[in-house]
Coordinates of C-alpha atoms in Angstrom, one line a residue:
M1 CA 0.0 0.0 0.0
T2 CA 1.4 3.4 -1.0
E3 CA 2.0 5.7 1.9
Q4 CA 0.0 9.0 1.7
T5 CA 2.1 12.1 1.2
F6 CA 0.9 15.5 2.3
D7 CA 1.5 19.0 0.9
H8 CA 0.8 20.7 4.2
T9 CA 0.4 19.6 7.8
Y10 CA -1.8 21.1 10.5
D11 CA -3.2 19.8 13.8
V12 CA -6.8 20.8 12.9
V13 CA -8.5 21.5 9.6
V14 CA -11.9 23.2 9.7
V15 CA -13.9 22.9 6.5
G16 CA -16.2 26.0 6.2
S17 CA -15.8 29.6 7.4
G18 CA -19.1 30.3 9.2
T19 CA -19.8 29.0 12.7
G20 CA -16.8 26.7 12.3
L21 CA -14.6 29.7 12.9
M22 CA -15.5 29.4 16.6
G23 CA -13.9 25.9 16.6
A24 CA -10.9 27.3 14.8
I25 CA -10.5 30.0 17.4
T26 CA -10.8 27.5 20.3
A27 CA -8.3 25.1 18.6
A28 CA -5.8 27.8 17.9
R29 CA -6.0 29.2 21.4
A30 CA -5.4 25.7 22.7
G31 CA -2.0 25.7 20.9
L32 CA -3.1 23.7 17.9
R33 CA -2.0 24.8 14.4
T34 CA -5.3 25.4 12.6
L35 CA -6.4 25.9 9.0
V36 CA -9.8 26.9 7.7
V37 CA -10.6 25.9 4.1
E38 CA -13.6 27.7 2.5
K39 CA -15.2 26.5 -0.7
G40 CA -16.3 29.9 -1.9
A41 CA -14.5 33.2 -2.6
T42 CA -15.7 34.8 0.5
F43 CA -15.8 34.1 4.3
G44 CA -18.9 33.8 6.4
G45 CA -21.0 31.2 4.7
S46 CA -24.6 30.9 5.9
T47 CA -23.6 32.7 9.1
A48 CA -22.9 35.9 7.3
M49 CA -26.3 35.6 5.5
S50 CA -28.2 35.1 8.8
G51 CA -29.8 37.5 11.2
G52 CA -26.9 37.0 13.5
G53 CA -28.9 36.1 16.6
M54 CA -27.8 33.2 18.8
W55 CA -30.1 31.2 21.1
M56 CA -27.7 30.7 24.1
P57 CA -29.6 30.0 27.4
G58 CA -27.9 31.0 30.6
N59 CA -25.3 33.3 29.0
A60 CA -23.6 36.1 30.9
V61 CA -25.0 38.9 28.8
I62 CA -28.5 37.8 30.1
T63 CA -27.6 36.8 33.7
R64 CA -25.8 40.1 34.3
K65 CA -29.2 41.8 33.8
G66 CA -30.6 39.8 36.6
I67 CA -33.1 37.9 34.4
P68 CA -34.2 34.7 36.2
D69 CA -33.9 31.4 34.4
S70 CA -32.5 28.0 35.1
R71 CA -30.8 25.1 33.3
E72 CA -33.7 22.8 34.5
R73 CA -36.3 25.1 32.9
V74 CA -34.5 25.0 29.5
E75 CA -34.1 21.2 29.7
T76 CA -37.8 20.7 30.4
Y77 CA -38.6 22.9 27.5
L78 CA -36.3 21.1 25.1
D79 CA -37.4 17.7 26.3
A80 CA -41.0 18.6 25.6
I81 CA -40.5 19.9 22.1
V82 CA -37.7 17.7 20.8
G83 CA -38.6 14.4 22.4
D84 CA -36.9 11.4 20.8
D85 CA -36.2 13.2 17.5
A86 CA -32.6 13.9 18.6
A87 CA -30.3 12.4 21.2
S88 CA -30.8 14.1 24.6
E89 CA -27.0 14.0 25.2
R90 CA -26.6 16.5 22.3
R91 CA -28.9 19.1 23.8
A92 CA -27.4 18.6 27.2
A93 CA -24.0 19.3 25.8
F94 CA -25.3 22.4 24.1
L95 CA -26.8 23.7 27.3
A96 CA -23.6 23.0 29.3
K97 CA -21.4 24.9 26.9
A98 CA -23.5 27.7 25.5
P99 CA -22.6 30.2 28.3
E100 CA -19.0 29.4 27.9
V101 CA -19.1 30.1 24.2
V102 CA -20.6 33.5 24.7
D103 CA -17.8 34.2 27.2
Q104 CA -15.2 33.1 24.6
I105 CA -16.7 35.3 21.9
L106 CA -16.6 38.3 24.2
S107 CA -13.0 37.5 25.2
N108 CA -11.5 36.4 22.0
T109 CA -13.2 38.5 19.3
P110 CA -13.8 42.2 19.0
L111 CA -17.6 41.5 19.0
R112 CA -19.9 43.0 21.6
L113 CA -23.2 41.1 22.1
K114 CA -26.5 42.5 23.2
H115 CA -29.6 40.9 24.7
M116 CA -32.7 40.4 22.6
P117 CA -35.1 40.8 25.5
E118 CA -38.6 40.6 23.9
Y119 CA -37.9 37.9 21.3
A120 CA -39.6 34.8 22.7
D121 CA -38.8 31.1 22.5
Y122 CA -41.0 29.7 19.7
F123 CA -42.9 27.2 21.8
S124 CA -43.2 28.9 25.2
E125 CA -43.9 32.2 26.8
T126 CA -40.3 32.6 27.9
T127 CA -38.5 35.6 26.4
G128 CA -35.0 36.7 25.9
R129 CA -32.7 33.7 25.8
S130 CA -30.9 35.1 22.7
V131 CA -28.1 37.5 22.0
E132 CA -27.0 39.3 18.8
P133 CA -23.9 41.3 17.8
E134 CA -23.8 45.1 18.1
P135 CA -23.0 46.8 14.8
F136 CA -19.4 46.1 13.7
D137 CA -17.0 48.1 11.6
L138 CA -16.2 45.9 8.6
N139 CA -13.3 48.1 7.6
S140 CA -11.5 47.0 10.8
L141 CA -10.8 43.7 9.0
G142 CA -8.5 45.3 6.5
E143 CA -8.1 43.2 3.4
D144 CA -10.6 40.6 4.7
A145 CA -13.3 43.2 4.5
D146 CA -13.7 42.6 0.8
R147 CA -13.7 38.8 1.4
M148 CA -16.9 38.7 3.5
R149 CA -20.1 37.2 2.1
K150 CA -23.1 39.6 2.0
G151 CA -26.5 38.9 3.4
P152 CA -29.9 38.7 1.5
M153 CA -31.3 42.0 2.9
E154 CA -29.9 45.4 2.2
A155 CA -31.1 48.8 3.5
P156 CA -31.9 51.6 1.0
V157 CA -29.2 53.7 2.6
P158 CA -26.0 52.5 4.5
M159 CA -27.2 51.6 8.0
P160 CA -26.6 48.5 10.2
I161 CA -30.0 47.0 11.1
T162 CA -30.1 44.5 14.0
S163 CA -32.9 42.0 14.5
S164 CA -34.2 44.2 17.3
D165 CA -34.2 47.3 15.0
F166 CA -36.1 45.4 12.3
K167 CA -39.2 45.0 14.4
W168 CA -39.5 48.7 15.2
M169 CA -38.6 49.8 11.7
N170 CA -41.6 47.8 10.5
L171 CA -43.8 49.8 12.9
M172 CA -42.3 53.2 12.0
K173 CA -45.7 54.6 11.0
K174 CA -47.7 53.1 13.9
K175 CA -45.0 53.6 16.7
P176 CA -42.9 56.5 15.5
I177 CA -41.7 57.6 18.9
E178 CA -40.1 54.1 19.4
A179 CA -39.0 53.6 15.8
F180 CA -37.5 56.9 14.6
P181 CA -34.8 57.3 17.3
R182 CA -33.6 53.8 16.4
I183 CA -33.6 54.6 12.7
A184 CA -31.8 57.9 13.2
L185 CA -29.1 56.1 15.3
R186 CA -28.5 53.5 12.6
V187 CA -28.5 56.1 9.8
A188 CA -25.9 58.1 11.8
Q189 CA -23.8 55.0 12.3
G190 CA -24.1 53.9 8.7
V191 CA -24.0 57.1 6.6
G192 CA -22.2 59.2 9.2
G193 CA -19.7 56.5 9.9
K194 CA -18.9 56.0 6.3
V195 CA -18.5 59.7 5.4
V196 CA -16.9 61.1 8.6
L197 CA -15.1 58.1 10.2
K198 CA -14.4 56.0 7.1
K199 CA -16.2 53.1 8.8
N200 CA -18.4 50.5 7.2
M201 CA -20.8 49.5 9.9
V202 CA -22.6 46.2 9.5
A203 CA -25.0 44.2 11.7
G204 CA -26.6 40.8 11.9
G205 CA -24.9 37.7 10.5
M206 CA -22.3 39.7 8.6
A207 CA -21.2 41.4 11.8
L208 CA -21.0 38.1 13.6
A209 CA -19.0 36.4 10.8
A210 CA -16.7 39.4 10.5
G211 CA -16.0 39.4 14.2
L212 CA -15.2 35.6 14.1
V213 CA -12.8 36.2 11.2
A214 CA -11.1 38.9 13.2
G215 CA -10.9 36.5 16.2
A216 CA -9.5 33.7 14.1
R217 CA -6.8 36.0 12.6
K218 CA -5.8 37.2 16.0
A219 CA -5.6 33.6 17.3
G220 CA -3.2 32.7 14.4
V221 CA -5.6 30.7 12.3
E222 CA -4.8 30.4 8.6
L223 CA -7.7 30.9 6.3
W224 CA -8.0 29.8 2.7
T225 CA -10.8 30.7 0.2
N226 CA -11.5 29.0 -3.1
A227 CA -10.6 25.7 -1.5
P228 CA -13.5 23.2 -1.8
L229 CA -13.2 19.8 -0.1
R230 CA -12.7 16.9 -2.5
E231 CA -12.0 14.0 -0.3
L232 CA -11.3 12.9 3.3
V233 CA -8.1 11.1 3.8
V234 CA -8.7 7.9 5.8
E235 CA -6.1 5.6 7.2
D236 CA -7.0 2.5 9.3
G237 CA -10.5 3.8 9.9
R238 CA -9.4 7.2 11.1
V239 CA -9.7 10.5 9.2
V240 CA -6.1 11.9 9.1
G241 CA -6.5 14.7 6.5
V242 CA -8.3 16.3 3.6
K243 CA -7.9 16.8 -0.1
V244 CA -8.9 20.2 -1.4
N245 CA -8.6 22.0 -4.7
R246 CA -7.2 25.4 -3.9
D247 CA -7.4 27.9 -6.7
G248 CA -7.4 25.1 -9.2
F249 CA -4.6 23.0 -7.7
D250 CA -5.1 19.8 -5.7
R251 CA -3.6 19.9 -2.2
T252 CA -3.5 17.1 0.3
I253 CA -3.5 18.4 3.9
A254 CA -2.7 16.4 7.0
A255 CA -4.9 17.0 10.1
T256 CA -2.9 15.2 12.8
R257 CA -5.6 15.8 15.5
G258 CA -8.9 16.1 13.7
V259 CA -11.1 17.5 10.9
I260 CA -14.1 19.6 11.7
L261 CA -16.7 19.7 9.0
A262 CA -18.5 23.0 9.5
T263 CA -20.2 23.7 6.1
G264 CA -23.7 24.4 5.1
G265 CA -26.2 21.7 4.1
F266 CA -27.7 20.8 0.7
D267 CA -29.8 23.9 0.2
H268 CA -29.2 24.0 -3.6
N269 CA -29.0 20.3 -4.4
M270 CA -32.5 19.8 -5.8
D271 CA -32.0 16.0 -6.4
L272 CA -31.4 15.5 -2.7
R273 CA -34.1 17.9 -1.6
R274 CA -36.8 16.4 -3.8
K275 CA -35.7 12.9 -2.7
H276 CA -35.8 13.6 1.0
Q277 CA -38.1 16.6 1.4
S278 CA -40.7 17.5 -1.2
E279 CA -41.3 17.2 -4.9
A280 CA -43.0 20.6 -4.7
L281 CA -39.8 22.5 -4.1
T282 CA -38.1 24.6 -6.8
D283 CA -34.5 25.6 -7.1
D284 CA -35.1 29.4 -6.5
W285 CA -36.9 29.4 -3.1
S286 CA -33.9 29.1 -0.8
F287 CA -32.1 31.9 0.9
G288 CA -29.2 29.5 1.6
N289 CA -25.6 30.1 0.6
P290 CA -25.3 29.3 -3.1
D291 CA -22.2 27.2 -2.3
N292 CA -24.3 24.8 -0.1
T293 CA -24.8 21.9 -2.5
G294 CA -24.4 19.0 -0.1
D295 CA -21.0 17.9 -1.5
V296 CA -19.4 17.7 2.0
I297 CA -22.2 15.5 3.3
E298 CA -21.8 13.2 0.3
I299 CA -18.0 13.1 0.8
A300 CA -18.4 12.1 4.5
E301 CA -21.1 9.5 3.6
R302 CA -18.6 7.9 1.3
A303 CA -16.2 7.7 4.2
G304 CA -18.9 5.8 6.2
A305 CA -20.8 8.5 7.9
A306 CA -24.4 8.0 8.8
L307 CA -27.1 10.5 7.9
E308 CA -30.2 11.5 9.8
L309 CA -33.1 14.1 9.6
M310 CA -32.5 14.6 5.9
D311 CA -36.2 15.6 5.6
Q312 CA -35.6 18.7 7.8
T313 CA -34.9 22.3 6.8
W314 CA -34.9 25.7 8.5
W315 CA -38.0 26.7 6.6
F316 CA -38.7 30.4 6.1
P317 CA -41.8 31.5 4.1
A318 CA -41.0 34.0 1.3
M319 CA -42.2 35.5 -1.9
P320 CA -40.7 33.9 -5.0
P321 CA -38.1 35.7 -7.1
L322 CA -39.3 38.4 -9.5
E323 CA -37.1 37.1 -12.3
K324 CA -35.3 33.9 -13.4
G325 CA -32.1 33.5 -11.5
G326 CA -33.2 36.0 -8.8
T327 CA -33.6 35.5 -5.1
P328 CA -36.7 35.1 -3.0
T329 CA -38.0 38.1 -0.9
V330 CA -38.0 37.9 2.9
M331 CA -41.4 37.5 4.5
L332 CA -41.2 37.7 8.3
A333 CA -43.3 40.3 10.0
E334 CA -45.8 40.5 7.0
R335 CA -47.4 37.2 8.1
S336 CA -48.1 38.4 11.6
L337 CA -49.5 41.9 11.1
P338 CA -53.2 42.7 11.4
G339 CA -55.3 43.0 8.3
S340 CA -53.8 40.0 6.5
L341 CA -54.4 36.3 6.2
I342 CA -52.8 33.4 4.2
V343 CA -55.0 31.0 2.1
D344 CA -54.4 28.1 -0.1
S345 CA -56.2 27.1 -3.3
S346 CA -59.4 26.4 -1.2
G347 CA -59.6 30.1 -0.4
H348 CA -59.4 29.4 3.3
R349 CA -56.8 29.6 5.9
F350 CA -54.9 26.5 6.9
F351 CA -52.6 27.6 9.8
N352 CA -51.7 30.3 12.3
E353 CA -49.9 32.7 10.0
S354 CA -47.9 34.2 12.9
C355 CA -46.3 30.9 14.0
D356 CA -42.5 30.5 13.8
Y357 CA -41.1 30.2 10.3
M358 CA -39.9 26.6 10.5
T359 CA -43.3 25.4 11.6
A360 CA -44.9 27.5 8.9
G361 CA -42.8 26.0 6.2
R362 CA -43.5 22.4 7.4
I363 CA -47.3 23.1 7.4
M364 CA -47.2 24.7 3.9
L365 CA -45.6 21.5 2.6
G366 CA -48.0 19.2 4.4
H367 CA -45.2 17.8 6.6
D368 CA -47.3 18.4 9.7
D369 CA -50.1 16.0 8.8
G370 CA -48.7 14.0 5.9
G371 CA -51.1 15.8 3.5
E372 CA -50.6 17.5 0.2
P373 CA -48.7 20.8 0.1
H374 CA -50.9 23.9 0.6
L375 CA -49.6 25.4 -2.6
P376 CA -50.1 27.8 -4.2
A377 CA -50.5 30.0 -1.1
W378 CA -51.3 33.7 -1.0
L379 CA -51.0 36.5 1.5
I380 CA -54.3 38.5 1.3
F381 CA -54.3 42.1 2.7
D382 CA -56.1 45.4 2.2
Q383 CA -55.0 49.0 1.6
T384 CA -54.9 49.9 5.3
Y385 CA -52.3 47.2 5.8
R386 CA -50.3 48.5 2.8
N387 CA -50.5 52.0 4.2
S388 CA -49.3 51.0 7.6
Y389 CA -46.4 48.6 7.4
V390 CA -43.1 47.9 5.5
F391 CA -43.6 45.3 2.8
A392 CA -41.1 42.9 1.2
A393 CA -38.3 44.3 3.4
G394 CA -38.0 47.6 1.5
V395 CA -41.4 49.0 0.3
M396 CA -42.2 51.7 2.9
P397 CA -45.7 52.2 4.3
G398 CA -48.0 53.9 1.8
M399 CA -45.6 53.5 -1.1
A400 CA -47.0 51.8 -4.2
I401 CA -45.8 48.2 -4.6
P402 CA -43.2 48.4 -7.5
Q403 CA -44.4 47.2 -10.9
P404 CA -42.0 44.3 -11.2
F405 CA -44.0 42.5 -8.5
Y406 CA -47.0 42.7 -10.7
D407 CA -45.2 41.9 -13.9
A408 CA -43.9 38.7 -12.3
G409 CA -47.3 37.7 -11.0
V410 CA -46.0 37.7 -7.5
V411 CA -48.5 40.4 -6.4
V412 CA -52.0 40.8 -7.8
K413 CA -54.3 43.8 -7.0
A414 CA -58.1 44.2 -7.3
D415 CA -60.9 46.4 -6.2
S416 CA -62.9 43.7 -4.5
I417 CA -62.2 40.3 -2.8
A418 CA -64.4 38.6 -5.4
E419 CA -62.4 40.1 -8.2
L420 CA -59.1 39.3 -6.5
G421 CA -60.3 35.7 -6.1
R422 CA -61.0 35.4 -9.8
A423 CA -57.6 37.0 -10.7
I424 CA -55.7 34.3 -8.6
G425 CA -58.0 31.4 -9.6
I426 CA -59.6 30.9 -6.1
P427 CA -63.4 31.3 -6.4
D428 CA -64.0 30.6 -2.7
L429 CA -61.8 33.5 -1.5
V430 CA -64.8 35.5 -0.5
A431 CA -66.0 32.9 1.9
G432 CA -62.5 32.5 3.3
V433 CA -62.2 36.2 4.0
E434 CA -65.6 36.4 5.5
R435 CA -64.7 33.7 8.0
F436 CA -61.5 35.4 8.8
N437 CA -63.2 38.8 9.2
L438 CA -65.7 37.3 11.7
L439 CA -62.9 36.0 13.9
A440 CA -60.7 39.0 13.5
G441 CA -63.6 41.3 14.4
Q442 CA -63.9 39.6 17.8
G443 CA -60.1 39.5 18.3
Q444 CA -60.2 35.8 18.9
D445 CA -58.9 33.2 16.3
D446 CA -61.1 30.2 17.1
D447 CA -59.6 28.3 14.1
F448 CA -55.8 28.6 14.7
Q449 CA -55.3 30.7 17.9
R450 CA -53.3 33.4 16.1
G451 CA -52.1 36.1 18.5
L452 CA -52.2 34.0 21.7
S453 CA -48.5 33.4 22.1
H454 CA -45.7 35.9 23.0
Y455 CA -44.0 34.9 19.7
D456 CA -47.1 35.6 17.7
R457 CA -47.4 39.1 19.2
Y458 CA -43.7 39.9 18.8
Y459 CA -44.2 40.8 15.1
G460 CA -47.7 42.1 15.6
D461 CA -48.9 45.7 15.9
P462 CA -49.2 46.7 19.5
T463 CA -51.5 49.6 18.6
N464 CA -54.1 47.2 17.2
T465 CA -56.4 46.0 20.0
P466 CA -57.5 43.6 21.4
N467 CA -55.3 41.3 19.3
P468 CA -52.1 42.8 17.8
N469 CA -52.2 40.1 15.0
L470 CA -55.9 40.3 14.0
R471 CA -58.0 43.0 12.1
P472 CA -60.8 42.4 9.6
L473 CA -60.0 43.4 6.1
G474 CA -61.8 46.6 5.3
K475 CA -61.8 48.8 2.2
G476 CA -60.1 48.0 -1.0
P477 CA -58.1 47.9 -3.1
F478 CA -57.0 44.4 -2.0
Y479 CA -53.8 42.6 -2.7
A480 CA -52.6 39.0 -3.0
A481 CA -48.9 38.2 -2.7
Q482 CA -47.6 34.7 -3.4
V483 CA -46.1 32.8 -0.5
V484 CA -43.7 29.9 -0.9
P485 CA -41.9 27.7 1.6
G486 CA -38.5 29.3 1.3
D487 CA -35.7 28.3 3.7
L488 CA -32.5 29.5 5.4
G489 CA -30.8 26.2 4.7
T490 CA -31.3 22.5 5.3
C491 CA -30.7 21.0 8.8
G492 CA -30.4 17.3 8.2
G493 CA -27.1 15.6 7.6
L494 CA -24.2 13.9 9.3
K495 CA -25.1 12.0 12.5
A496 CA -23.0 13.3 15.4
D497 CA -22.7 12.7 19.1
E498 CA -22.5 15.0 22.1
H499 CA -18.8 15.8 21.3
A500 CA -19.7 16.5 17.6
R501 CA -17.9 13.3 16.5
V502 CA -19.4 11.8 13.4
L503 CA -20.9 8.4 13.7
D504 CA -21.1 5.6 11.2
G505 CA -24.1 3.4 10.4
S506 CA -23.5 1.1 13.4
G507 CA -23.3 4.1 15.8
S508 CA -19.6 3.9 16.2
V509 CA -17.4 7.0 16.2
I510 CA -15.4 7.8 13.0
E511 CA -12.2 8.8 14.7
G512 CA -10.7 12.2 13.7
L513 CA -14.0 13.4 12.1
Y514 CA -16.4 16.0 13.6
A515 CA -19.4 17.8 12.1
V516 CA -21.1 21.0 13.2
G517 CA -23.4 23.6 11.6
N518 CA -25.9 22.7 8.9
C519 CA -23.9 19.8 7.5
A520 CA -24.7 18.0 10.8
A521 CA -28.2 16.9 11.8
N522 CA -30.1 19.4 13.9
A523 CA -29.4 18.8 17.6
F524 CA -33.0 19.9 18.2
G525 CA -34.5 17.3 16.0
K526 CA -37.4 18.7 14.0
V527 CA -37.9 22.0 15.7
Y528 CA -36.4 25.5 16.0
P529 CA -36.6 26.2 19.8
G530 CA -35.8 29.9 19.7
P531 CA -34.4 32.8 17.7
G532 CA -30.8 32.0 16.6
A533 CA -30.9 28.3 17.4
T534 CA -29.2 27.4 14.2
I535 CA -26.3 29.8 14.6
G536 CA -26.2 29.1 18.4
Q537 CA -25.8 25.3 18.1
G538 CA -23.3 25.8 15.3
V539 CA -20.8 27.9 17.3
V540 CA -21.4 25.8 20.4
F541 CA -20.7 22.5 18.8
A542 CA -17.7 23.9 16.9
H543 CA -16.3 24.9 20.3
I544 CA -17.1 21.5 21.7
A545 CA -15.4 19.7 18.8
A546 CA -12.2 21.8 19.2
Q547 CA -12.1 21.2 22.9
H548 CA -12.5 17.5 22.4
I549 CA -9.7 17.5 19.9
A550 CA -7.5 19.4 22.3
G551 CA -8.3 17.0 25.1
R552 CA -10.2 19.6 27.1
A553 CA -13.7 18.2 26.8

């Protein structure tokens, strides 16, 4: 047997430059020579494209505020919603290390984190277990500033918008006293910072990813772009290195202590998605990183890795692209605001429109009851709604919806509900709206309990009483906007244990191989427990993997 030769030797190789950067920082700070290889031309991956929030129960940012909570409460919550869909040891490991990871981010990166106090867990009335980065100066990265992946949302003027800001910006017309000081601050940071201080302030996932890159550089991590993984090097059943193609040249790299797979999932591999998830999906509904094609999952599977939860995705309802090759449009608060409802081809509602986005997507595809997908689906709203709230992340209250939405058939407008129903091919829309108006008029959703949970109300309109999520549709014109089950990325993949070690089909550990992030199966099974749970578990398990490699688990 020919002995494997290596072009480079490191202690740890991290594949992917999103949440895996946390593992790289931990490994390097433990004295291990660490390399990050990134498939694309930019750093950040799905993390940079996210909202940047992290669900991290028990962290110091929260406890310093004196907010009461306990590990036992979180365990009870997760046990109830996850059940047997994922190993309990995985979530126990997450809860044990989440506070430590927040401490490490604050100590070993330039990031400052702030509490998200009103953002509730998705299946309880508990609020505020998440944190997000404060706006961050991208220019502080130097040459790396131009190597950061951009997110799917962009403000009309330079301004860093946090998740907390987004809620109030959407209510700028209804709650101007709360909204406009926030907007003014962010415009001052964005426009003023750029013109006067030569700063480029960013927020959300881009801020988080940029801060992790800065932390990795400071720790001495080496980072490569344009270096997709081609193969795992396996000797005597142990992963000892990787083969990558860097800038068109094959390189074989030894990883003497371990390889951490920290890439995205298979967001843009439609063969895998239609096989495991739904034939109804199309290739232009995902917000996921375009580089997420599932190649790393397939490479690991060839090395003996087991897969699980391949039918699961971080669903996120959206409007479809306005043109071929375009991207979908974010639909977050739109579903929760009063004066709107979502119907399928029956003309009637089929779920609580204000529920969390992962649950909404599962219901739209019929995954909740095994039925047929509720497609096509339409968001129906009136002119008062259009005059009151931001639409499609950039159309300000009262502005006319831009013509390209109509030209693409994504939005339809009519003077009456009956006419609107005929235009979108749903004859019974009138009856569906009548039923909704009856319930909305009394402020009580007997059919789907919209507006009862704290999460529902978070994106509602607090000036609308008695229910911030319900108002009957009034005067026309009326609108219908297409809604599709978009997503933030898949969350099924490599089966891993509580140390993030990849397991084979028999449940045995594949030595030297770890998996975190969206290429690993969701530690929370089939649910999204709270805002930022995907990024939260990604950074936590990357840290856990690196600690295990360093012998500090």
